[in-house]
CSV table of C-alpha atoms and ligand atoms in Angstrom, one decimal:
chain,number,residue,atom,x,y,z
A,30,MET,CA,-1.0,68.6,-194.7
A,31,ASP,CA,-0.4,66.4,-198.1
A,32,LEU,CA,-2.6,63.8,-198.6
A,33,LYS,CA,-2.9,61.7,-201.7
A,34,ILE,CA,-6.9,61.0,-202.8
A,35,ALA,CA,-7.9,57.8,-205.5
A,36,LEU,CA,-11.1,59.1,-206.5
A,37,LEU,CA,-12.8,56.3,-207.6
A,38,SER,CA,-16.6,58.1,-208.2
A,39,GLY,CA,-17.4,54.6,-209.9
A,40,ASP,CA,-21.2,53.8,-211.6
A,41,GLY,CA,-24.9,56.6,-211.9
A,42,ILE,CA,-24.7,59.3,-210.3
A,43,GLY,CA,-20.5,58.6,-208.4
A,44,PRO,CA,-19.2,60.9,-210.3
A,45,GLU,CA,-21.8,63.9,-210.8
A,46,VAL,CA,-21.8,63.9,-206.2
A,47,MET,CA,-17.8,63.0,-206.2
A,48,GLU,CA,-17.4,66.3,-208.4
A,49,GLN,CA,-19.1,68.4,-205.1
A,50,ALA,CA,-16.1,66.3,-202.2
A,51,VAL,CA,-13.6,67.9,-203.9
A,52,LYS,CA,-15.0,70.4,-204.5
A,53,ALA,CA,-15.4,70.5,-200.8
A,54,LEU,CA,-11.4,69.3,-199.9
A,55,GLN,CA,-10.0,72.1,-202.4
A,56,ALA,CA,-11.7,75.2,-200.9
A,57,ILE,CA,-10.2,73.4,-197.5
A,58,GLU,CA,-7.7,73.0,-199.0
A,59,GLU,CA,-7.6,76.8,-200.1
A,60,ASN,CA,-9.2,77.8,-196.9
A,61,PHE,CA,-6.6,76.2,-194.6
A,62,GLY,CA,-2.9,76.3,-196.3
A,63,HIS,CA,-3.3,72.2,-197.4
A,64,ASN,CA,-2.4,70.3,-199.8
A,65,PHE,CA,-4.1,66.9,-201.7
A,66,SER,CA,-3.4,65.9,-204.0
A,67,TYR,CA,-6.5,63.4,-206.6
A,68,LYS,CA,-5.8,60.5,-208.3
A,69,GLU,CA,-8.9,59.2,-210.5
A,70,ALA,CA,-9.3,55.4,-211.1
A,71,VAL,CA,-12.8,53.0,-212.4
A,72,VAL,CA,-14.5,50.4,-210.4
A,73,GLY,CA,-17.9,49.1,-210.4
A,74,ALA,CA,-19.4,48.6,-213.8
A,75,ILE,CA,-17.7,51.3,-215.1
A,76,ALA,CA,-14.5,49.4,-215.2
A,77,ILE,CA,-15.9,46.2,-216.5
A,78,ASP,CA,-17.2,47.4,-219.6
A,79,LYS,CA,-13.4,48.9,-219.9
A,80,PHE,CA,-10.9,46.3,-218.8
A,81,ASP,CA,-14.0,42.9,-217.9
A,82,ASP,CA,-12.3,43.7,-214.7
A,83,PRO,CA,-14.7,45.7,-211.1
A,84,LEU,CA,-11.8,46.1,-210.0
A,85,PRO,CA,-9.3,46.3,-212.1
A,86,GLU,CA,-5.2,46.0,-210.6
A,87,LYS,CA,-4.5,49.2,-211.1
A,88,THR,CA,-7.3,50.8,-209.7
A,89,LEU,CA,-6.4,48.3,-206.8
A,90,ALA,CA,-2.6,49.1,-206.6
A,91,LEU,CA,-3.6,53.2,-206.6
A,92,CYS,CA,-6.2,52.6,-203.7
A,93,LYS,CA,-3.5,51.0,-201.7
A,94,GLU,CA,-0.8,53.1,-202.6
A,95,ALA,CA,-3.1,56.4,-201.1
A,96,ASP,CA,-3.4,57.9,-198.2
A,97,ALA,CA,-7.1,58.0,-198.1
A,98,ILE,CA,-10.1,56.7,-200.6
A,99,LEU,CA,-13.2,58.7,-201.7
A,100,PHE,CA,-15.4,56.8,-203.3
A,101,GLY,CA,-18.4,57.2,-204.9
A,102,ALA,CA,-21.3,55.1,-206.0
A,103,ILE,CA,-22.0,52.0,-207.2
A,104,GLY,CA,-24.3,49.8,-209.2
A,105,ASP,CA,-25.9,49.1,-212.9
A,106,PRO,CA,-29.7,47.8,-213.4
A,107,LYS,CA,-28.0,46.0,-216.3
A,108,TYR,CA,-27.0,43.6,-213.8
A,109,ASP,CA,-29.7,43.6,-211.0
A,110,ASN,CA,-32.0,41.6,-213.3
A,111,ASP,CA,-29.4,39.4,-214.5
A,112,PRO,CA,-28.5,36.5,-212.1
A,113,SER,CA,-27.0,33.8,-214.0
A,114,ALA,CA,-24.5,37.3,-214.1
A,115,LYS,CA,-21.2,36.3,-214.1
A,116,ILE,CA,-18.9,39.8,-213.1
A,117,ARG,CA,-21.4,41.6,-211.0
A,118,PRO,CA,-20.2,45.7,-209.6
A,119,GLU,CA,-21.0,44.6,-206.8
A,120,GLN,CA,-17.6,42.0,-206.5
A,121,GLY,CA,-15.7,45.1,-207.4
A,122,LEU,CA,-16.5,47.5,-203.8
A,123,LEU,CA,-17.0,44.0,-201.7
A,124,ARG,CA,-12.9,43.5,-203.2
A,125,LEU,CA,-11.9,46.7,-202.1
A,126,ARG,CA,-12.9,45.5,-199.2
A,127,LYS,CA,-11.5,42.9,-198.7
A,128,GLU,CA,-8.2,43.5,-200.4
A,129,LEU,CA,-8.0,46.2,-198.4
A,130,GLY,CA,-8.9,44.9,-194.7
A,131,LEU,CA,-11.6,47.8,-194.4
A,132,PHE,CA,-13.1,46.0,-191.5
A,133,ALA,CA,-15.4,48.8,-190.2
A,134,ASN,CA,-17.3,50.1,-191.4
A,135,ILE,CA,-18.6,53.6,-189.6
A,136,ARG,CA,-22.2,54.9,-190.8
A,137,PRO,CA,-23.4,57.2,-188.3
A,138,ILE,CA,-26.6,59.1,-188.2
A,139,LYS,CA,-28.3,61.9,-187.1
A,140,THR,CA,-31.5,64.5,-187.5
A,141,PHE,CA,-30.5,67.8,-188.8
A,142,PRO,CA,-33.0,70.0,-187.2
A,143,THR,CA,-33.9,72.1,-190.2
A,144,LEU,CA,-35.3,69.1,-191.9
A,145,VAL,CA,-37.1,67.4,-189.5
A,146,ASP,CA,-40.0,67.5,-191.4
A,147,ASN,CA,-38.6,65.1,-193.9
A,148,SER,CA,-39.1,62.4,-192.4
A,149,PRO,CA,-41.5,60.6,-193.1
A,150,LEU,CA,-41.7,59.6,-188.7
A,151,LYS,CA,-42.8,62.0,-186.6
A,152,LYS,CA,-41.0,64.9,-185.4
A,153,GLU,CA,-41.2,63.5,-181.7
A,154,ILE,CA,-39.1,60.4,-182.7
A,155,ILE,CA,-36.7,61.5,-184.9
A,156,SER,CA,-35.4,64.6,-182.8
A,157,GLY,CA,-32.4,64.5,-181.1
A,158,THR,CA,-31.1,61.4,-183.0
A,159,ASP,CA,-28.2,61.4,-183.3
A,160,PHE,CA,-25.5,57.5,-183.1
A,161,THR,CA,-23.5,56.2,-185.1
A,162,ILE,CA,-23.2,52.1,-186.2
A,163,TYR,CA,-20.3,50.2,-185.8
A,164,ARG,CA,-20.5,47.0,-188.8
A,165,GLU,CA,-18.3,44.6,-189.4
A,166,LEU,CA,-17.5,44.9,-193.5
A,167,THR,CA,-14.7,41.9,-194.3
A,168,GLY,CA,-16.6,38.8,-192.6
A,169,GLY,CA,-20.0,37.1,-192.3
A,170,ILE,CA,-22.0,35.6,-194.7
A,171,TYR,CA,-20.6,38.3,-197.6
A,172,PHE,CA,-17.4,36.4,-197.3
A,173,GLY,CA,-18.3,33.2,-196.9
A,174,GLU,CA,-18.3,30.4,-199.2
A,175,LYS,CA,-21.6,30.2,-201.4
A,176,LYS,CA,-21.7,27.2,-202.9
A,177,ILE,CA,-25.4,26.6,-205.2
A,178,ASN,CA,-25.8,22.9,-206.3
A,179,ASP,CA,-25.2,21.3,-209.8
A,180,ASN,CA,-28.7,22.0,-211.4
A,181,GLY,CA,-29.1,25.1,-210.2
A,182,THR,CA,-31.8,24.5,-208.0
A,183,VAL,CA,-30.4,24.8,-204.5
A,184,ALA,CA,-27.6,27.4,-203.0
A,185,SER,CA,-26.4,29.0,-199.9
A,186,ASP,CA,-23.8,31.7,-198.5
A,187,LEU,CA,-21.9,31.0,-195.7
A,188,CYS,CA,-21.9,32.9,-192.8
A,189,GLU,CA,-18.2,32.5,-190.6
A,190,TYR,CA,-16.4,35.3,-187.9
A,191,SER,CA,-13.6,33.8,-185.8
A,192,GLN,CA,-12.9,35.8,-182.8
A,193,LYS,CA,-10.5,38.0,-184.5
A,194,GLU,CA,-12.7,39.5,-186.5
A,195,ILE,CA,-15.3,40.4,-184.1
A,196,SER,CA,-12.5,41.8,-181.2
A,197,ARG,CA,-11.4,44.3,-183.4
A,198,ILE,CA,-14.2,45.8,-184.6
A,199,ALA,CA,-15.5,44.7,-181.0
A,200,HIS,CA,-13.0,47.8,-179.4
A,201,LEU,CA,-13.0,50.3,-182.1
A,202,ALA,CA,-16.5,50.1,-181.7
A,203,PHE,CA,-16.5,50.2,-177.4
A,204,LYS,CA,-13.8,53.1,-178.0
A,205,ALA,CA,-16.8,55.2,-179.7
A,206,ALA,CA,-18.5,54.7,-177.1
A,207,LYS,CA,-16.6,55.8,-174.6
A,208,ASN,CA,-15.7,59.8,-177.0
A,209,ARG,CA,-20.0,59.8,-176.8
A,210,ASN,CA,-22.0,59.0,-174.3
A,211,ASN,CA,-21.4,55.7,-173.2
A,212,LYS,CA,-23.8,53.4,-174.6
A,213,LEU,CA,-23.4,50.0,-177.0
A,214,THR,CA,-25.7,47.7,-178.3
A,215,LEU,CA,-24.4,45.2,-180.2
A,216,VAL,CA,-26.9,43.9,-182.4
A,217,ASP,CA,-27.4,40.3,-183.2
A,218,LYS,CA,-29.5,37.4,-183.3
A,219,ALA,CA,-28.1,35.1,-180.8
A,220,ASN,CA,-31.8,33.0,-180.5
A,221,VAL,CA,-30.9,31.1,-183.7
A,222,LEU,CA,-27.3,32.0,-185.1
A,223,GLU,CA,-24.1,30.2,-183.7
A,224,SER,CA,-21.9,33.3,-184.6
A,225,SER,CA,-24.4,35.8,-183.0
A,226,ARG,CA,-23.7,33.8,-180.2
A,227,LEU,CA,-19.9,34.2,-180.6
A,228,TRP,CA,-20.1,37.7,-181.0
A,229,ARG,CA,-21.9,38.1,-177.6
A,230,LYS,CA,-19.4,35.6,-176.3
A,231,VAL,CA,-16.6,37.5,-177.2
A,232,VAL,CA,-17.9,40.7,-176.9
A,233,SER,CA,-19.4,41.2,-174.1
A,234,LYS,CA,-15.3,39.5,-172.3
A,235,ILE,CA,-14.3,43.2,-174.3
A,236,GLY,CA,-16.9,45.2,-172.1
A,237,GLU,CA,-14.9,44.0,-169.7
A,238,SER,CA,-12.1,46.1,-170.3
A,239,TYR,CA,-14.1,49.3,-170.4
A,240,PRO,CA,-16.1,50.0,-167.2
A,241,GLU,CA,-18.1,53.2,-168.4
A,242,VAL,CA,-19.7,52.0,-171.4
A,243,THR,CA,-22.8,50.0,-170.8
A,244,LEU,CA,-23.5,47.4,-173.0
A,245,HIS,CA,-27.4,46.6,-174.2
A,246,TYR,CA,-27.6,43.6,-176.4
A,247,LEU,CA,-31.1,43.4,-178.8
A,248,PHE,CA,-32.3,41.0,-180.8
A,249,VAL,CA,-31.9,42.0,-184.9
A,250,ASP,CA,-35.2,42.0,-185.1
A,251,ASN,CA,-35.8,43.9,-182.5
A,252,ALA,CA,-33.6,45.9,-183.3
A,253,ALA,CA,-35.1,47.7,-186.3
A,254,MET,CA,-37.8,48.1,-184.7
A,255,GLN,CA,-36.1,50.2,-182.0
A,256,LEU,CA,-34.9,52.4,-184.6
A,257,ILE,CA,-37.5,53.9,-186.0
A,258,LEU,CA,-39.8,54.0,-182.6
A,259,ASN,CA,-37.2,54.8,-180.4
A,260,PRO,CA,-33.9,55.9,-183.0
A,261,SER,CA,-32.7,58.6,-180.2
A,262,GLN,CA,-31.9,55.8,-177.1
A,263,PHE,CA,-29.3,54.9,-179.4
A,264,ASP,CA,-26.1,55.6,-179.3
A,265,VAL,CA,-23.1,53.2,-180.7
A,266,ILE,CA,-24.7,50.2,-182.6
A,267,LEU,CA,-21.7,47.2,-183.0
A,268,THR,CA,-23.3,45.2,-185.4
A,269,GLU,CA,-21.8,42.1,-188.4
A,270,ASN,CA,-21.7,43.1,-192.5
A,271,MET,CA,-25.7,42.3,-193.3
A,272,PHE,CA,-26.9,43.6,-190.7
A,273,GLY,CA,-25.5,46.3,-190.2
A,274,ASP,CA,-26.2,47.3,-193.9
A,275,ILE,CA,-29.8,46.2,-193.9
A,276,LEU,CA,-30.2,48.5,-190.7
A,277,SER,CA,-27.7,51.8,-192.1
A,278,ASP,CA,-30.5,51.9,-195.2
A,279,GLU,CA,-33.3,51.8,-191.8
A,280,GLY,CA,-31.3,54.4,-191.1
A,281,SER,CA,-31.7,56.9,-193.1
A,282,VAL,CA,-35.2,57.2,-193.1
A,283,ILE,CA,-35.1,59.4,-189.7
A,284,GLY,CA,-32.5,62.3,-191.7
A,285,GLY,CA,-34.8,61.9,-194.5
A,286,SER,CA,-33.0,61.2,-197.3
A,287,ILE,CA,-30.2,58.5,-197.3
A,288,GLY,CA,-28.7,61.6,-199.3
A,289,LEU,CA,-27.3,62.5,-196.6
A,290,LEU,CA,-24.8,59.8,-195.2
A,291,ALA,CA,-21.7,59.7,-195.5
A,292,SER,CA,-20.0,56.5,-193.8
A,293,ALA,CA,-16.0,56.0,-193.6
A,294,SER,CA,-14.8,52.3,-193.2
A,295,ILE,CA,-11.6,51.9,-192.1
A,296,GLY,CA,-8.6,48.8,-191.5
A,297,GLU,CA,-4.7,48.5,-190.8
A,298,ASP,CA,-3.6,51.0,-192.8
A,299,ASN,CA,-6.3,52.0,-195.3
A,300,ALA,CA,-9.3,54.5,-195.0
A,301,LEU,CA,-12.4,54.9,-197.8
A,302,PHE,CA,-15.0,57.7,-197.1
A,303,GLU,CA,-18.8,56.6,-199.4
A,304,PRO,CA,-22.4,58.2,-198.8
A,305,ILE,CA,-24.3,55.2,-198.0
A,306,HIS,CA,-26.9,56.1,-200.9
A,307,GLY,CA,-26.4,53.4,-203.8
A,308,SER,CA,-25.6,54.9,-207.8
A,309,TYR,CA,-28.8,56.2,-208.6
A,310,PRO,CA,-28.5,55.0,-212.4
A,311,GLN,CA,-32.7,56.6,-212.7
A,312,ALA,CA,-30.6,59.9,-211.6
A,313,LYS,CA,-27.3,59.5,-213.7
A,314,GLY,CA,-26.4,62.7,-215.4
A,315,GLY,CA,-29.7,64.5,-214.2
A,316,ASN,CA,-28.1,67.5,-211.8
A,317,ILE,CA,-30.5,66.5,-209.4
A,318,ALA,CA,-28.6,64.3,-206.9
A,319,ASN,CA,-27.5,65.0,-203.4
A,320,PRO,CA,-24.6,66.0,-203.0
A,321,VAL,CA,-24.4,66.0,-199.6
A,322,ALA,CA,-24.0,62.8,-197.9
A,323,SER,CA,-20.3,62.7,-200.7
A,324,ILE,CA,-19.6,66.1,-199.0
A,325,LEU,CA,-20.2,64.3,-195.6
A,326,SER,CA,-17.5,61.6,-196.9
A,327,ALA,CA,-14.5,64.4,-198.0
A,328,ALA,CA,-15.2,66.1,-193.7
A,329,MET,CA,-15.0,62.0,-192.6
A,330,LEU,CA,-12.4,62.4,-193.7
A,331,LEU,CA,-10.2,65.0,-192.6
A,332,GLU,CA,-11.5,64.1,-189.1
A,333,HIS,CA,-10.0,60.7,-189.9
A,334,PHE,CA,-6.3,63.0,-190.4
A,335,SER,CA,-7.7,64.5,-186.8
A,336,LEU,CA,-8.3,67.3,-189.1
A,337,TYR,CA,-11.8,68.1,-186.8
A,338,GLU,CA,-11.1,72.1,-187.4
A,339,GLU,CA,-11.5,71.4,-191.7
A,340,ALA,CA,-14.1,68.8,-190.8
A,341,MET,CA,-16.2,71.0,-188.6
A,342,VAL,CA,-16.3,73.7,-192.0
A,343,VAL,CA,-17.7,71.5,-194.3
A,344,ARG,CA,-20.0,70.1,-192.1
A,345,GLU,CA,-21.1,74.0,-191.2
A,346,ALA,CA,-21.0,74.9,-194.8
A,347,VAL,CA,-23.8,71.8,-195.0
A,348,ASP,CA,-25.9,72.8,-192.6
A,349,LYS,CA,-26.1,76.2,-193.5
A,350,SER,CA,-27.2,75.2,-197.5
A,351,LEU,CA,-29.5,73.4,-195.4
A,352,GLU,CA,-30.4,76.1,-193.4
A,353,LYS,CA,-30.6,78.4,-196.6
A,354,GLY,CA,-32.8,76.2,-198.9
A,355,ILE,CA,-30.1,75.2,-200.6
A,356,VAL,CA,-30.7,71.9,-202.0
A,357,THR,CA,-31.7,68.9,-204.2
A,358,PRO,CA,-35.1,68.0,-205.3
A,359,ASP,CA,-35.5,65.0,-202.5
A,360,LEU,CA,-35.4,67.4,-199.9
A,361,HIS,CA,-37.7,69.5,-201.5
A,362,ALA,CA,-39.8,69.1,-203.4
A,363,GLY,CA,-39.2,71.5,-206.5
A,364,SER,CA,-36.0,73.0,-205.5
A,365,LYS,CA,-34.2,74.8,-208.7
A,366,TYR,CA,-31.3,73.7,-206.9
A,367,GLY,CA,-28.8,71.0,-209.0
A,368,THR,CA,-26.3,69.2,-207.5
A,369,SER,CA,-23.5,71.0,-209.1
A,370,HIS,CA,-25.1,74.4,-207.3
A,371,VAL,CA,-25.6,72.5,-203.8
A,372,GLY,CA,-21.6,72.1,-204.6
A,373,ASP,CA,-21.0,75.2,-205.3
A,374,PHE,CA,-22.7,76.7,-202.2
A,375,ILE,CA,-21.0,74.2,-199.7
A,376,ALA,CA,-17.7,75.1,-201.6
A,377,ASP,CA,-18.1,79.0,-201.7
A,378,ARG,CA,-19.3,78.7,-197.6
A,379,ILE,CA,-16.6,76.8,-196.9
A,380,VAL,CA,-13.2,79.8,-198.4
A,381,GLU,CA,-15.9,82.2,-196.7
A,382,ASN,CA,-16.2,81.0,-193.7
A,383,HIS,CA,-18.4,84.0,-192.6
A,384,ASP,CA,-21.5,84.2,-191.2
A,385,ASP,CA,-23.5,86.1,-192.8
A,386,LEU,CA,-22.5,85.3,-196.5
A,387,ASN,CA,-25.6,86.9,-198.1
A,388,MET,CA,-25.5,84.5,-200.7
A,389,ASN,CA,-27.5,85.9,-204.2
A,390,ASP,CA,-30.2,82.8,-204.6
A,391,GLU,CA,-30.2,84.0,-207.5
A,392,ASN,CA,-26.3,83.7,-209.0
A,393,ILE,CA,-26.5,80.4,-207.4
A,394,GLY,CA,-29.7,79.3,-209.7
A,395,LEU,CA,-27.0,80.3,-212.5
A,396,GLY,CA,-24.4,78.7,-211.5
A,397,LYS,CA,-22.2,81.4,-211.5
A,398,SER,CA,-19.8,80.8,-207.8
A,399,THR,CA,-17.0,82.6,-207.3
A,400,ILE,CA,-14.9,78.3,-207.3
A,401,ILE,CA,-15.1,75.8,-209.4
B,507,LIG,C1,-23.4,49.0,-199.2
B,507,LIG,C2,-23.3,48.1,-200.4
B,507,LIG,C3,-22.5,47.1,-200.5
B,507,LIG,C4,-23.1,46.5,-199.4
B,507,LIG,C5,-23.4,46.3,-202.0
B,507,LIG,C6,-23.3,48.1,-202.7
B,507,LIG,C7,-22.4,45.8,-202.2
B,507,LIG,O1,-25.6,48.3,-199.6
B,507,LIG,O2,-22.5,49.8,-198.9
B,507,LIG,O3,-24.4,49.5,-197.7
B,507,LIG,O4,-24.0,45.9,-199.7
B,507,LIG,O5,-22.1,46.3,-198.8
B,508,LIG,MG1,-26.2,48.7,-198.2
């Protein structure tokens, strides 16, 4: 298959983890005879530094003409502590989502059997957890009207949803539940918010056309509790933009590291794949960031184009790295493996793709990988 992939590595650790995801994709190309082309563009703080714009026109144009976008991370502390900053790196990602109509953000959360001891939660609680969050991504409080009064003492953000915005993602979530375990949980705050009541009305109506899927409703405060009390009860969670943002970070605790979580943002004509983690500026350039989330985002990209076997090979290689302890320090304190070592191991494993690689740990430690 030929694919044009736009690479937006962004800020902080973005470029480092992105490099590993590209290695994995190149290994897939080599293994399966595909032909992917990669073009880079800037976004976020680095784009503000260069062009005074977190999403330059050129970047947007490249994304529009690409088949898929691979995204690194966005954000820089120099903007976080300056509430008066007019231009912020995050605006680049938000505008990209809006301009490309990436309304469905899909965030799978799963425990890796080899990592159950990594989570701060008890093994008995998290074992067997496997659910996916469908987060609405282009509406709600993120994009509603923002106001601040003249003397800067009163501010508001409007949370607005239309029936159309709710129903298009609801259909995707119901379909996903149908292909999984037939359970969909709508998370909202319908006891307080009018917008949540609209979500309930629209989603329950759509539910009638998916009779095999059982629809549950959960208030977001209770959902936040259930997620760490009994996460294996969930199959597909459907929710609005901000609740999904918050719950997906909470969900990352289950797997033991946010460095493991991938996501896909899907629209009608475009698709973007990105790790859930942020730009982790303290680790920038340190070769310690976990590249797994980025590599698994590349696996989701492959799945999006129905390259299921290829995606499976990537996932197997990731599992192998976890099993063999070829992991970054967030998963194993004091680990001697860095971002690029883990990336090399996974790419090598994809190329080899047979059961016992007899990988020489010493060579990996020295970065002497067979493919780069
Ligand atoms: C995410 C991030 C973004 C969001 C930020 C960087 C704007 O937290 O993708 O979850 O809030 O959506
Ligand atoms: Mg977030």
